[in-house]
Structure formats: C-alpha cells, structure tokens
Amino acid sequence: MVANVLEVNPERLWESLERSAEIGRFRDVGLRRLALSAEDKQMRDLFVEWAKTAGCTVEIDRLGNIFARRPGTDPSLPPVAIGSHLDTQICGGRYDGILGVLCGLEVVRTLNDRGLQTRRGIEVICWTNEEGARFNPPMMGSMAFAGVLPLESVLATTDDAGITVEQALDEIGYAGPAPVGRTFDAYLELHIEQAPVLDREGCDVGIVVGGYKTQALRLTINGDTGHAGGTPMAQRRNALVGAGYVIAAVNDIGLAFAADEGRTTTTRIESFPNLAGTYAEQVKLTIDFRHIDADRFKAMRAEVDAAIAAAAKKANVEIEVAEGWSWGSELFAPECIELLKSTAKELGLPYREMRSQAGHDAYAVATMAPTAMIFTPCFEGISHNVNEAIELTRSVPGANLLLNAAVTRANR
Amino acid sequence: MVANVLEVNPERLWESLERSAEIGRFRDVGLRRLALSAEDKQMRDLFVEWAKTAGCTVEIDRLGNIFARRPGTDPSLPPVAIGSHLDTQICGGRYDGILGVLCGLEVVRTLNDRGLQTRRGIEVICWTNEEGARFNPPMMGSMAFAGVLPLESVLATTDDAGITVEQALDEIGYAGPAPVGRTFDAYLELHIEQAPVLDREGCDVGIVVGGYKTQALRLTINGDTGHAGGTPMAQRRNALVGAGYVIAAVNDIGLAFAADEGRTTTTRIESFPNLAGTYAEQVKLTIDFRHIDADRFKAMRAEVDAAIAAAAKKANVEIEVAEGWSWGSELFAPECIELLKSTAKELGLPYREMRSQAGHDAYAVATMAPTAMIFTPCFEGISHNVNEAIELTRSVPGANLLLNAAVTRANR
C-alpha cells in the first residue's frame, strides 16, 4: 500500500527537539514547562510558527488544543490526526510528549520536501495539559475534547495558586475560537515508552494495542488530632500513621507482583494540620496499581483493599476510598493496529506489540476515532525525570512508521 | 510557712476562661488562636486590660512576651514569675496554656481581694508562640527570652505566607520596648496535664519534677522522581515509600513501648513533587519519641535508628537524619519542687509527682531561674484538639497551690 517508502529527516527532527529543550530548561538536562505557563506559551508560539512556515493552517479551540492542518486534496474528508503534548512534568524530561508532536510536524515537513499531496489532510495536534502537573487531572485537553470530561469543569479547574484553566488560557492567549470536538479519520500518537521494555530488548518500535489495566484510588484517612506527647498510644487516631501503613503495604504488594510487571505507586500525600507537636486528623493519599493481566489486576485490587482495611484497623482510623482515574481495558482500533503492523512490515522494521503502562491522550481520542500508538525506546525507561533520554537512531524507525502509516491512511 | 491559706475565686477564674473561649472560637467548642494573629492580639489586649485593671504595670519585650507585674514592698528584689501562653493550636482547645496565664491573673486578683502585699513582686507572663503552630519552633518566646534560641533568628522566622515574626509583632502592635531577658526569683507554671494520668487516677494535682526524655528527628528522604506507570518496581526510588516504611515501623515501636508509656509520633510530612503521575524524589518527615526512663529511651532510639536504616534499604532511598528539639533530661529546681510539695501538704491537697510528656515554656525558663510546674487534670488527656476539657472543681486545687506557693516564695 505504501507507494514509495518515505523517510523523515533525522537531523531536522533532532534540531527541533533541541530547540524545544531550551524552553523551560530545568536542572541542566531537563524541562519544567508546566501547562499554560509562560514557557508553555513560548513553546506553543514556536510550534505554531513552525506549523505555519510548513504551510499549515492553525486552529485553536477553547481549551488551547492546537490543530495544525496540512490540507488534503479532498477538503470534504476528515483528516488523519497525529498528536501528543508539549507540556512537561515539574521535573520533566525533553521527550515525553514532545517527541510525538515534533514527529507529527516532521511528517508534514517531509511531505513538503517531497512535494507530496495526500487525499485527506494531516492534522498535527498539541493537546493542552497532558501531564496534570499544574492542573489536575492529566490528559485534560484531550479528555474534554473527547467529551470524557465536561468542558466547564475543566475550564474551572484551579492550580495551587487558585488560577483557573480558563484564566491561564486567557493569560497566554490560547483560548481559541475553534469549537471543542472535531472529526478525525484516524488518530495516531507516537510517544516514548516510559518503561524499559523496548530499551532492554533492543527493539526500536512498539505497536501499542492498549493499556495496562490501571486504577487510581484517592484515600481520605480520617483520624483525630491530638498531642504528640501525652496521648497514650492506644488512644491515638493518627491519620498519618494510617497512611504510613497503607503506603508500606501497597508497596509490598507491588513488590510481590513485580515478577510479572505489576506496579503499585503511592504518589500524592496531604496531611492536616501537619504540625510537629500534633498528630494528623486527616490525610489524603493517592495510590495506583497496574497490571497487564486482568485476573492478576483483580488479585492486586483485592490485596490493596485488604491492606487498606488492615491499615485502618491498626491505626484506629477510618479510610474512605474513592476511585480515581482508571484505564487500560480499552483496546485501540484493530484497523489502526493493522495499519501500523502492515506498514512496519513493508518498511522492514522489527516491532513488538505491547500495552502502555502510562496514560496517554490517545486513550481519550480512542473513544471518538480509530486510534493506535507507536512507542519508541527511552533509556532504561526513565521518564518524569530530567534524565529522560533517547537515541535518535532508535527513534527514527518509529517516526518513519508514523509517517508512512499516516500517508497510507490519508490516501485511502 | 503559709501564714493564712488563701483561696482563688473559682467563678471569676471560670468567667475569664469563658471570655477567652470566645476569642478565636473554632468548631463550636475549641479555639484557633494562632500566635500573633488578629485573634491573638484581641486576647492579648484583653489580658493587658485585665492586668491593668488589677493594678499591674505591664511591660512587653521585643518578642511580644507580656509581663504584668503586681509590685512587691521591696522593689529591689526580683519577682516571683507565673507564666504560660494564650496562643493555641490550629485545632486547639480552651485550656492549653490559657489556664496557666489566667490562674496567674487570679493569683493577683485574689491578693487584691484580700488587700495583701508581698515582699517580692509577682509577675504574670504571657509567652509568645508557645504552640509553634504558625511559626516554628514552638516555645519560641520563652526560648529566645532565656537565650536558648538567638533573638534575631526568632524574629526572622516566617510563617507559611512568608510573614516574619518581627512583621507579625509590628502588625499587632506587640513589639515592645522592654529588653529581652530579666531576672526572676522563681518561675512557676500551671498547665493542664495533656496526658490522662491525673484524670485516670482521680488525682487533681501533679507536681512536675521534669520532663519525659524526648527527641525529635527531622528526616530528609532522598529518592528520585519517576513515572508512576512504567518504572519497574526494582528501579524505583520513591521517597514517599521510604517515608511510609518509616512511619509504619516507628509506630510499631511506639506500640511495643506503650506498656510502660513510651510514645512515638510521626507528625509533619512534606513530599515533592507530590503529583499523582509521578513518585516523590524527596520527602521531609518529622518524628519524635519519648520515654520516662532514660534506659528505655535509649532502647527506643536504637530501634528507631534501625527502623530508619531498614526503611531506607527496602525503599532504595537515602535518609538523612537531623536531630530536632529534645528535652526532658533537665530536672526542675529542687527548691521549687519542695515549695510546691510542702505547700500542698499544708493545704491538705493530695498530689503526685510526675514528669511532663509535653514541652513547656518552663523548660526554657528553668535554664535561668529556679522553676517548677503544677499539672491539673484534663479529660482523658485529650489536648491539641477542640474537645480538650477540664472540670473547674478539679482545677481549683492546683490554682490554690500556685497561689499559696507563689505568696510564700514572694514573702521570703
């Protein structure tokens, strides 16, 4: 189906990544480019400039999602979309999300180099606030776009300083006029793996068929505040002690399931009143657990639930459990997975099928358009860390797969 | 030695406590009257007004410590001081500190009622920021007064909003001209016990000979941030997991030492970056442990140290341990303890000797003047909690002991 095998320009791709790596540089080698910050604006401006220079029309919706379209020969047809994000974690790397957007741009630039037209347009998308580091939840732009989250509640979400998403969008000039929601013929996303499978196996291309079963739990641990000195141990209801028992037990569960790649994580903790002379009356704790296998996932859930109950009993506190985000049961579209597999074969690229351990914008878009993802290796799977690293030569095969698959789909 | 047995006016004492309980009322029955806040100013103003009405001269030092003096017949002699604090915890009760200051005022008022003069003056003191709930460390006013903490560093201490103690003192008009430091003939402090010993034993008077051996540790747990999804369990260095293992183990140690009234507490925790998708690279955790017996205290310390090392190993993190506040090895002055014991006997008051499990301003003052403390019962030992409660009839014996002991000492 691929008329001519196309190849991206690796040097240009790298140069674009290096330009991006200057905007919000953090701890020498990393990035702190929080969603809708001044740095994010600077990067968005650069992306828009690049897209326009490459002949794209640029539209921005009310959520700040940016759509850069290279027109097709038949404007009546929905485009093939390629997207990811340009925001980073607080101590983030240079490639998480960014590689996907810039590979999308590289698809457009390569087609320009070759003077090729496609039947359907190709739309390169930057989604707003994938990381959730400033505004929670993550994947906010794509989720509201896909109708998974209500638009108004997303716009009203505040950061720690009380600034809403809506205000932050206004401030950087990225509250656009385009309607939220549009039609795609297909959606493809390239992303660094953020796990070490490809790196360890020496494989450069992962074709992602879906996600690990993942469940976040938001725990509210209610005790009673009291004096750190005189209160007898048996009388205490220290919410932080409840949290400690949960954290220890949940990590033990993760270690017990590590052999077949189960994961547990305790991440965010907030304690009140959080003073040295007084123990805590309330602690909020976020945990999550993930497994590739649905049955093992169920077993983890049972162990986590039991650990929470045991911690509550031992610490003499009450623990309310609210289910947070979950994903991973969905599969990507067979037609898109097949397209990636057949294209990889035609390009002679070794690949492995895999499931994503992280959340991605593609999960939201998959609810409204045929979707699949390409993973490329990152050094030892290190991510959400300034030391995130890739090798260009191991990233180019994935970029070429994206290019050729997108063109094939755009010409159908 | 007591010429005439004197008795406080219980109704007047209770009325003053009720007036205080209106200033900064919190959750119906408690108080939130943080040091140097508007509420603290209001309470200070009321105390100063009461003291002046009772014929006292009032001096305020640069730290906002208030000294209300009822003159003696020989102004050349150092006064007998009676003090405590009027600030509260964030979710505090009505009696912690407050009872001690208002009993001091009641001593003055009772002497006025009886038209009695004493050879030495009697000085009633309100110490600034005993609780440490807004500005850390606690017992700031008395410690700087006694030279245990440097004055300038105390004045430069900031709250969470970045306001310094110096600015906060200026704002409420309590940065006074009196020099920091003065001479006392003796210092007596009455305080609710903040532990349930007196309440459980049905004893109304505790004569405090010193403190529990107490040590706070400030832990800095250093890991490395990474992705909550893809990072293999074995590769993680989640600082929050290190904290969880410490919290669980330290509480287990407290439970193991509970039979002979050992205590461990984990109180304050701060995690970075504290985001849901990323695990923590650094957690700061405050713990403390206390025991009445020096050998058992040493055994606790050894177990705590071992638990920290084990947690660091299991979580694959580094834990730096800095020693925080410690107290309890000091004994109060035998002459003051004897004065309280002999006075109690003369008054026919049953009492028990005891050690304090909490920190008090008296610990700082004890470094510069002969000092002892009186404890009165509080319901089930509940303190640093809005449900802190006392019975007036069980508080009056301690107040009478304070009154008669102070007069005896002031007349020597």
PDB file of C-alpha atoms in Angstrom, chain A residues 121-352:
ATOM      1  CA  GLY A 121      -5.479  16.357   5.267  1.00  0.00           C
ATOM      2  CA  ILE A 122      -2.994  15.618   8.034  1.00  0.00           C
ATOM      3  CA  GLU A 123      -3.568  17.417  11.312  1.00  0.00           C
ATOM      4  CA  VAL A 124      -0.827  17.742  13.911  1.00  0.00           C
ATOM      5  CA  ILE A 125      -2.220  18.314  17.387  1.00  0.00           C
ATOM      6  CA  CYS A 126      -0.778  19.675  20.607  1.00  0.00           C
ATOM      7  CA  TRP A 127      -3.099  18.715  23.463  1.00  0.00           C
ATOM      8  CA  THR A 128      -3.370  21.010  26.474  1.00  0.00           C
ATOM      9  CA  ASN A 129      -2.115  19.830  29.878  1.00  0.00           C
ATOM     10  CA  GLU A 130      -1.421  16.176  29.331  1.00  0.00           C
ATOM     11  CA  GLU A 131       0.797  15.977  32.402  1.00  0.00           C
ATOM     12  CA  GLY A 132      -1.569  17.252  35.052  1.00  0.00           C
ATOM     13  CA  ALA A 133       1.399  18.678  36.932  1.00  0.00           C
ATOM     14  CA  ARG A 134      -0.154  22.132  37.283  1.00  0.00           C
ATOM     15  CA  PHE A 135      -3.851  21.393  36.764  1.00  0.00           C
ATOM     16  CA  ASN A 136      -5.310  18.061  37.769  1.00  0.00           C
ATOM     17  CA  PRO A 137      -6.384  15.684  36.197  1.00  0.00           C
ATOM     18  CA  PRO A 138      -3.849  14.878  33.493  1.00  0.00           C
ATOM     19  CA  MET A 139      -4.894  14.473  29.843  1.00  0.00           C
ATOM     20  CA  MET A 140      -7.327  17.290  30.448  1.00  0.00           C
ATOM     21  CA  GLY A 141      -7.295  18.769  26.940  1.00  0.00           C
ATOM     22  CA  SER A 142      -7.884  15.510  25.114  1.00  0.00           C
ATOM     23  CA  MET A 143     -10.418  14.245  27.642  1.00  0.00           C
ATOM     24  CA  ALA A 144     -12.571  17.369  27.446  1.00  0.00           C
ATOM     25  CA  PHE A 145     -12.139  17.373  23.646  1.00  0.00           C
ATOM     26  CA  ALA A 146     -13.459  13.813  23.511  1.00  0.00           C
ATOM     27  CA  GLY A 147     -16.292  14.597  25.919  1.00  0.00           C
ATOM     28  CA  VAL A 148     -14.899  12.286  28.585  1.00  0.00           C
ATOM     29  CA  LEU A 149     -14.622  15.285  30.945  1.00  0.00           C
ATOM     30  CA  PRO A 150     -17.141  18.167  30.991  1.00  0.00           C
ATOM     31  CA  LEU A 151     -15.720  21.282  29.355  1.00  0.00           C
ATOM     32  CA  GLU A 152     -16.945  23.702  32.014  1.00  0.00           C
ATOM     33  CA  SER A 153     -15.453  21.772  34.921  1.00  0.00           C
ATOM     34  CA  VAL A 154     -12.105  21.588  33.109  1.00  0.00           C
ATOM     35  CA  LEU A 155     -12.103  25.349  32.492  1.00  0.00           C
ATOM     36  CA  ALA A 156     -12.906  25.939  36.167  1.00  0.00           C
ATOM     37  CA  THR A 157     -10.095  23.716  37.460  1.00  0.00           C
ATOM     38  CA  THR A 158      -7.588  25.661  39.569  1.00  0.00           C
ATOM     39  CA  ASP A 159      -3.864  25.326  40.146  1.00  0.00           C
ATOM     40  CA  ASP A 160      -2.305  25.647  43.611  1.00  0.00           C
ATOM     41  CA  ALA A 161      -2.369  29.448  43.294  1.00  0.00           C
ATOM     42  CA  GLY A 162      -6.106  29.426  42.582  1.00  0.00           C
ATOM     43  CA  ILE A 163      -5.746  30.347  38.894  1.00  0.00           C
ATOM     44  CA  THR A 164      -8.315  28.604  36.700  1.00  0.00           C
ATOM     45  CA  VAL A 165      -7.550  26.891  33.410  1.00  0.00           C
ATOM     46  CA  GLU A 166      -9.763  29.500  31.750  1.00  0.00           C
ATOM     47  CA  GLN A 167      -7.752  32.391  33.259  1.00  0.00           C
ATOM     48  CA  ALA A 168      -4.455  30.736  32.404  1.00  0.00           C
ATOM     49  CA  LEU A 169      -5.581  30.207  28.797  1.00  0.00           C
ATOM     50  CA  ASP A 170      -6.606  33.865  28.549  1.00  0.00           C
ATOM     51  CA  GLU A 171      -3.339  34.980  30.057  1.00  0.00           C
ATOM     52  CA  ILE A 172      -1.191  33.232  27.464  1.00  0.00           C
ATOM     53  CA  GLY A 173      -3.630  33.967  24.634  1.00  0.00           C
ATOM     54  CA  TYR A 174      -4.505  30.368  23.881  1.00  0.00           C
ATOM     55  CA  ALA A 175      -8.272  30.368  24.479  1.00  0.00           C
ATOM     56  CA  GLY A 176      -9.107  29.928  20.820  1.00  0.00           C
ATOM     57  CA  PRO A 177     -12.329  30.286  18.873  1.00  0.00           C
ATOM     58  CA  ALA A 178     -12.438  26.781  17.356  1.00  0.00           C
ATOM     59  CA  PRO A 179     -15.237  24.579  18.639  1.00  0.00           C
ATOM     60  CA  VAL A 180     -14.281  21.806  21.050  1.00  0.00           C
ATOM     61  CA  GLY A 181     -14.559  18.498  19.237  1.00  0.00           C
ATOM     62  CA  ARG A 182     -13.931  17.650  15.593  1.00  0.00           C
ATOM     63  CA  THR A 183     -13.913  14.565  13.392  1.00  0.00           C
ATOM     64  CA  PHE A 184     -10.803  12.518  12.612  1.00  0.00           C
ATOM     65  CA  ASP A 185     -10.450   9.742  10.100  1.00  0.00           C
ATOM     66  CA  ALA A 186      -7.903   8.212  12.460  1.00  0.00           C
ATOM     67  CA  TYR A 187      -5.627   9.296  15.290  1.00  0.00           C
ATOM     68  CA  LEU A 188      -2.020   8.176  15.626  1.00  0.00           C
ATOM     69  CA  GLU A 189       0.277   9.065  18.513  1.00  0.00           C
ATOM     70  CA  LEU A 190       3.981   8.388  18.822  1.00  0.00           C
ATOM     71  CA  HIS A 191       5.406   8.507  22.335  1.00  0.00           C
ATOM     72  CA  ILE A 192       8.486   7.407  24.237  1.00  0.00           C
ATOM     73  CA  GLU A 193       7.660   4.177  26.026  1.00  0.00           C
ATOM     74  CA  GLN A 194       8.317   5.447  29.583  1.00  0.00           C
ATOM     75  CA  ALA A 195       9.114   1.865  30.547  1.00  0.00           C
ATOM     76  CA  PRO A 196      12.279  -0.106  29.761  1.00  0.00           C
ATOM     77  CA  VAL A 197      10.899  -2.945  27.617  1.00  0.00           C
ATOM     78  CA  LEU A 198      11.996  -1.696  24.186  1.00  0.00           C
ATOM     79  CA  ASP A 199      15.316  -0.443  25.524  1.00  0.00           C
ATOM     80  CA  ARG A 200      16.121  -3.735  27.205  1.00  0.00           C
ATOM     81  CA  GLU A 201      15.020  -5.866  24.267  1.00  0.00           C
ATOM     82  CA  GLY A 202      16.910  -3.765  21.762  1.00  0.00           C
ATOM     83  CA  CYS A 203      13.685  -3.278  19.801  1.00  0.00           C
ATOM     84  CA  ASP A 204      13.028   0.178  18.360  1.00  0.00           C
ATOM     85  CA  VAL A 205       9.311   0.065  17.627  1.00  0.00           C
ATOM     86  CA  GLY A 206       6.382  -0.801  19.868  1.00  0.00           C
ATOM     87  CA  ILE A 207       2.911  -1.041  18.371  1.00  0.00           C
ATOM     88  CA  VAL A 208       0.546  -0.311  21.215  1.00  0.00           C
ATOM     89  CA  VAL A 209      -2.645  -2.326  21.278  1.00  0.00           C
ATOM     90  CA  GLY A 210      -3.996  -0.868  24.509  1.00  0.00           C
ATOM     91  CA  GLY A 211      -3.103  -0.049  28.080  1.00  0.00           C
ATOM     92  CA  TYR A 212      -2.253  -1.840  31.303  1.00  0.00           C
ATOM     93  CA  LYS A 213      -5.299  -2.161  33.491  1.00  0.00           C
ATOM     94  CA  THR A 214      -4.823   0.802  35.792  1.00  0.00           C
ATOM     95  CA  GLN A 215      -6.764   2.033  38.762  1.00  0.00           C
ATOM     96  CA  ALA A 216      -6.097   5.050  40.934  1.00  0.00           C
ATOM     97  CA  LEU A 217      -7.603   5.311  44.389  1.00  0.00           C
ATOM     98  CA  ARG A 218      -7.980   8.518  46.344  1.00  0.00           C
ATOM     99  CA  LEU A 219      -7.926   7.752  50.038  1.00  0.00           C
ATOM    100  CA  THR A 220      -9.226  10.075  52.704  1.00  0.00           C
ATOM    101  CA  ILE A 221      -7.907   8.909  56.037  1.00  0.00           C
ATOM    102  CA  ASN A 222      -9.825  10.324  58.979  1.00  0.00           C
ATOM    103  CA  GLY A 223      -8.437  10.235  62.479  1.00  0.00           C
ATOM    104  CA  ASP A 224      -8.429  12.804  65.227  1.00  0.00           C
ATOM    105  CA  THR A 225      -5.791  15.359  66.071  1.00  0.00           C
ATOM    106  CA  GLY A 226      -4.083  15.174  69.456  1.00  0.00           C
ATOM    107  CA  HIS A 227      -0.946  15.990  71.386  1.00  0.00           C
ATOM    108  CA  ALA A 228       2.215  14.254  70.192  1.00  0.00           C
ATOM    109  CA  GLY A 229       3.374  13.958  73.778  1.00  0.00           C
ATOM    110  CA  GLY A 230       0.829  12.880  76.295  1.00  0.00           C
ATOM    111  CA  THR A 231      -1.748  10.972  74.298  1.00  0.00           C
ATOM    112  CA  PRO A 232      -1.400   7.244  75.082  1.00  0.00           C
ATOM    113  CA  MET A 233      -0.570   5.128  72.032  1.00  0.00           C
ATOM    114  CA  ALA A 234      -3.811   3.155  72.345  1.00  0.00           C
ATOM    115  CA  GLN A 235      -5.876   6.344  72.322  1.00  0.00           C
ATOM    116  CA  ARG A 236      -4.320   7.829  69.201  1.00  0.00           C
ATOM    117  CA  ARG A 237      -6.048   8.093  65.849  1.00  0.00           C
ATOM    118  CA  ASN A 238      -3.130   9.483  63.852  1.00  0.00           C
ATOM    119  CA  ALA A 239      -4.241   9.702  60.219  1.00  0.00           C
ATOM    120  CA  LEU A 240      -0.597   9.853  59.097  1.00  0.00           C
ATOM    121  CA  VAL A 241       0.050   6.510  60.758  1.00  0.00           C
ATOM    122  CA  GLY A 242      -2.884   5.101  58.778  1.00  0.00           C
ATOM    123  CA  ALA A 243      -1.273   6.492  55.626  1.00  0.00           C
ATOM    124  CA  GLY A 244       2.103   5.007  56.579  1.00  0.00           C
ATOM    125  CA  TYR A 245       0.660   1.528  56.979  1.00  0.00           C
ATOM    126  CA  VAL A 246      -1.144   1.885  53.628  1.00  0.00           C
ATOM    127  CA  ILE A 247       1.991   3.118  51.829  1.00  0.00           C
ATOM    128  CA  ALA A 248       4.134   0.306  53.230  1.00  0.00           C
ATOM    129  CA  ALA A 249       1.581  -2.413  52.465  1.00  0.00           C
ATOM    130  CA  VAL A 250       0.762  -1.120  48.982  1.00  0.00           C
ATOM    131  CA  ASN A 251       4.445  -1.059  48.092  1.00  0.00           C
ATOM    132  CA  ASP A 252       4.847  -4.593  49.423  1.00  0.00           C
ATOM    133  CA  ILE A 253       2.014  -5.640  47.104  1.00  0.00           C
ATOM    134  CA  GLY A 254       3.796  -4.010  44.177  1.00  0.00           C
ATOM    135  CA  LEU A 255       6.987  -5.873  45.048  1.00  0.00           C
ATOM    136  CA  ALA A 256       5.041  -9.147  45.268  1.00  0.00           C
ATOM    137  CA  PHE A 257       3.559  -8.579  41.796  1.00  0.00           C
ATOM    138  CA  ALA A 258       6.771  -7.221  40.269  1.00  0.00           C
ATOM    139  CA  ALA A 259       7.793 -10.536  38.747  1.00  0.00           C
ATOM    140  CA  ASP A 260       5.068 -10.258  36.105  1.00  0.00           C
ATOM    141  CA  GLU A 261       5.333  -6.494  35.827  1.00  0.00           C
ATOM    142  CA  GLY A 262       2.633  -5.467  38.261  1.00  0.00           C
ATOM    143  CA  ARG A 263       3.094  -1.985  39.687  1.00  0.00           C
ATOM    144  CA  THR A 264       1.843  -0.127  42.712  1.00  0.00           C
ATOM    145  CA  THR A 265       2.597   3.519  43.396  1.00  0.00           C
ATOM    146  CA  THR A 266       1.854   5.922  46.186  1.00  0.00           C
ATOM    147  CA  THR A 267       2.239   9.441  44.896  1.00  0.00           C
ATOM    148  CA  ARG A 268       0.458  12.422  46.396  1.00  0.00           C
ATOM    149  CA  ILE A 269       0.004  12.981  50.143  1.00  0.00           C
ATOM    150  CA  GLU A 270      -1.557  15.880  52.017  1.00  0.00           C
ATOM    151  CA  SER A 271      -1.746  15.953  55.795  1.00  0.00           C
ATOM    152  CA  PHE A 272      -3.651  18.220  58.161  1.00  0.00           C
ATOM    153  CA  PRO A 273      -2.750  20.022  60.380  1.00  0.00           C
ATOM    154  CA  ASN A 274       0.791  18.878  59.517  1.00  0.00           C
ATOM    155  CA  LEU A 275       2.479  20.405  62.551  1.00  0.00           C
ATOM    156  CA  ALA A 276       5.280  18.976  64.629  1.00  0.00           C
ATOM    157  CA  GLY A 277       3.538  18.935  68.016  1.00  0.00           C
ATOM    158  CA  THR A 278       0.265  17.495  66.878  1.00  0.00           C
ATOM    159  CA  TYR A 279      -0.623  14.389  65.001  1.00  0.00           C
ATOM    160  CA  ALA A 280      -2.774  14.424  61.899  1.00  0.00           C
ATOM    161  CA  GLU A 281      -6.550  14.340  61.896  1.00  0.00           C
ATOM    162  CA  GLN A 282      -6.798  13.873  58.135  1.00  0.00           C
ATOM    163  CA  VAL A 283      -4.517  12.647  55.393  1.00  0.00           C
ATOM    164  CA  LYS A 284      -5.331  12.421  51.697  1.00  0.00           C
ATOM    165  CA  LEU A 285      -3.333   9.876  49.772  1.00  0.00           C
ATOM    166  CA  THR A 286      -3.336   8.904  46.107  1.00  0.00           C
ATOM    167  CA  ILE A 287      -2.293   5.408  45.131  1.00  0.00           C
ATOM    168  CA  ASP A 288      -2.481   3.473  41.888  1.00  0.00           C
ATOM    169  CA  PHE A 289      -1.829  -0.021  40.707  1.00  0.00           C
ATOM    170  CA  ARG A 290      -1.432  -1.514  37.242  1.00  0.00           C
ATOM    171  CA  HIS A 291      -1.204  -4.918  35.666  1.00  0.00           C
ATOM    172  CA  ILE A 292      -1.228  -6.180  32.098  1.00  0.00           C
ATOM    173  CA  ASP A 293      -3.354  -9.194  33.000  1.00  0.00           C
ATOM    174  CA  ALA A 294      -6.983  -8.651  34.015  1.00  0.00           C
ATOM    175  CA  ASP A 295      -7.054 -11.545  36.502  1.00  0.00           C
ATOM    176  CA  ARG A 296      -3.816 -10.511  38.175  1.00  0.00           C
ATOM    177  CA  PHE A 297      -5.162  -6.966  38.267  1.00  0.00           C
ATOM    178  CA  LYS A 298      -8.211  -8.227  40.153  1.00  0.00           C
ATOM    179  CA  ALA A 299      -5.944 -10.064  42.579  1.00  0.00           C
ATOM    180  CA  MET A 300      -3.963  -6.853  43.159  1.00  0.00           C
ATOM    181  CA  ARG A 301      -7.155  -4.935  43.799  1.00  0.00           C
ATOM    182  CA  ALA A 302      -8.234  -7.487  46.395  1.00  0.00           C
ATOM    183  CA  GLU A 303      -4.879  -7.253  48.145  1.00  0.00           C
ATOM    184  CA  VAL A 304      -4.913  -3.457  48.062  1.00  0.00           C
ATOM    185  CA  ASP A 305      -8.424  -3.365  49.519  1.00  0.00           C
ATOM    186  CA  ALA A 306      -7.410  -5.780  52.272  1.00  0.00           C
ATOM    187  CA  ALA A 307      -4.273  -3.732  53.027  1.00  0.00           C
ATOM    188  CA  ILE A 308      -6.319  -0.553  53.357  1.00  0.00           C
ATOM    189  CA  ALA A 309      -8.750  -2.250  55.736  1.00  0.00           C
ATOM    190  CA  ALA A 310      -5.891  -3.667  57.815  1.00  0.00           C
ATOM    191  CA  ALA A 311      -4.147  -0.271  57.978  1.00  0.00           C
ATOM    192  CA  ALA A 312      -7.358   1.418  59.096  1.00  0.00           C
ATOM    193  CA  LYS A 313      -7.819  -1.121  61.863  1.00  0.00           C
ATOM    194  CA  LYS A 314      -4.231  -0.986  63.081  1.00  0.00           C
ATOM    195  CA  ALA A 315      -4.079   2.827  63.097  1.00  0.00           C
ATOM    196  CA  ASN A 316      -7.603   3.140  64.527  1.00  0.00           C
ATOM    197  CA  VAL A 317      -8.707   5.441  61.718  1.00  0.00           C
ATOM    198  CA  GLU A 318     -11.398   5.433  59.060  1.00  0.00           C
ATOM    199  CA  ILE A 319     -10.352   5.282  55.426  1.00  0.00           C
ATOM    200  CA  GLU A 320     -12.703   6.383  52.672  1.00  0.00           C
ATOM    201  CA  VAL A 321     -11.758   5.059  49.252  1.00  0.00           C
ATOM    202  CA  ALA A 322     -12.824   6.913  46.117  1.00  0.00           C
ATOM    203  CA  GLU A 323     -11.968   5.511  42.720  1.00  0.00           C
ATOM    204  CA  GLY A 324      -9.843   7.900  40.713  1.00  0.00           C
ATOM    205  CA  TRP A 325      -8.844   7.592  37.083  1.00  0.00           C
ATOM    206  CA  SER A 326      -8.762   4.189  35.514  1.00  0.00           C
ATOM    207  CA  TRP A 327      -7.922   2.989  32.052  1.00  0.00           C
ATOM    208  CA  GLY A 328      -6.429   0.160  30.159  1.00  0.00           C
ATOM    209  CA  SER A 329      -9.352  -2.112  29.490  1.00  0.00           C
ATOM    210  CA  GLU A 330      -9.916  -0.383  26.157  1.00  0.00           C
ATOM    211  CA  LEU A 331      -8.142  -1.651  23.107  1.00  0.00           C
ATOM    212  CA  PHE A 332      -7.044   0.551  20.284  1.00  0.00           C
ATOM    213  CA  ALA A 333      -8.749   0.180  16.910  1.00  0.00           C
ATOM    214  CA  PRO A 334      -7.855  -3.075  15.105  1.00  0.00           C
ATOM    215  CA  GLU A 335      -7.792  -1.228  11.767  1.00  0.00           C
ATOM    216  CA  CYS A 336      -5.157   1.207  13.078  1.00  0.00           C
ATOM    217  CA  ILE A 337      -3.117  -1.518  14.748  1.00  0.00           C
ATOM    218  CA  GLU A 338      -3.201  -3.499  11.496  1.00  0.00           C
ATOM    219  CA  LEU A 339      -2.164  -0.413   9.542  1.00  0.00           C
ATOM    220  CA  LEU A 340       0.860   0.040  11.804  1.00  0.00           C
ATOM    221  CA  LYS A 341       1.792  -3.631  11.630  1.00  0.00           C
ATOM    222  CA  SER A 342       1.499  -3.899   7.862  1.00  0.00           C
ATOM    223  CA  THR A 343       3.387  -0.630   7.391  1.00  0.00           C
ATOM    224  CA  ALA A 344       6.171  -1.794   9.705  1.00  0.00           C
ATOM    225  CA  LYS A 345       6.454  -4.993   7.716  1.00  0.00           C
ATOM    226  CA  GLU A 346       6.653  -3.085   4.443  1.00  0.00           C
ATOM    227  CA  LEU A 347       9.348  -0.869   5.926  1.00  0.00           C
ATOM    228  CA  GLY A 348      11.191  -3.934   7.208  1.00  0.00           C
ATOM    229  CA  LEU A 349      11.019  -2.652  10.779  1.00  0.00           C
ATOM    230  CA  PRO A 350      11.145  -5.165  13.629  1.00  0.00           C
ATOM    231  CA  TYR A 351       8.468  -4.319  16.189  1.00  0.00           C
ATOM    232  CA  ARG A 352       6.731  -5.771  19.190  1.00  0.00           C
TER     233      ARG A 352
END
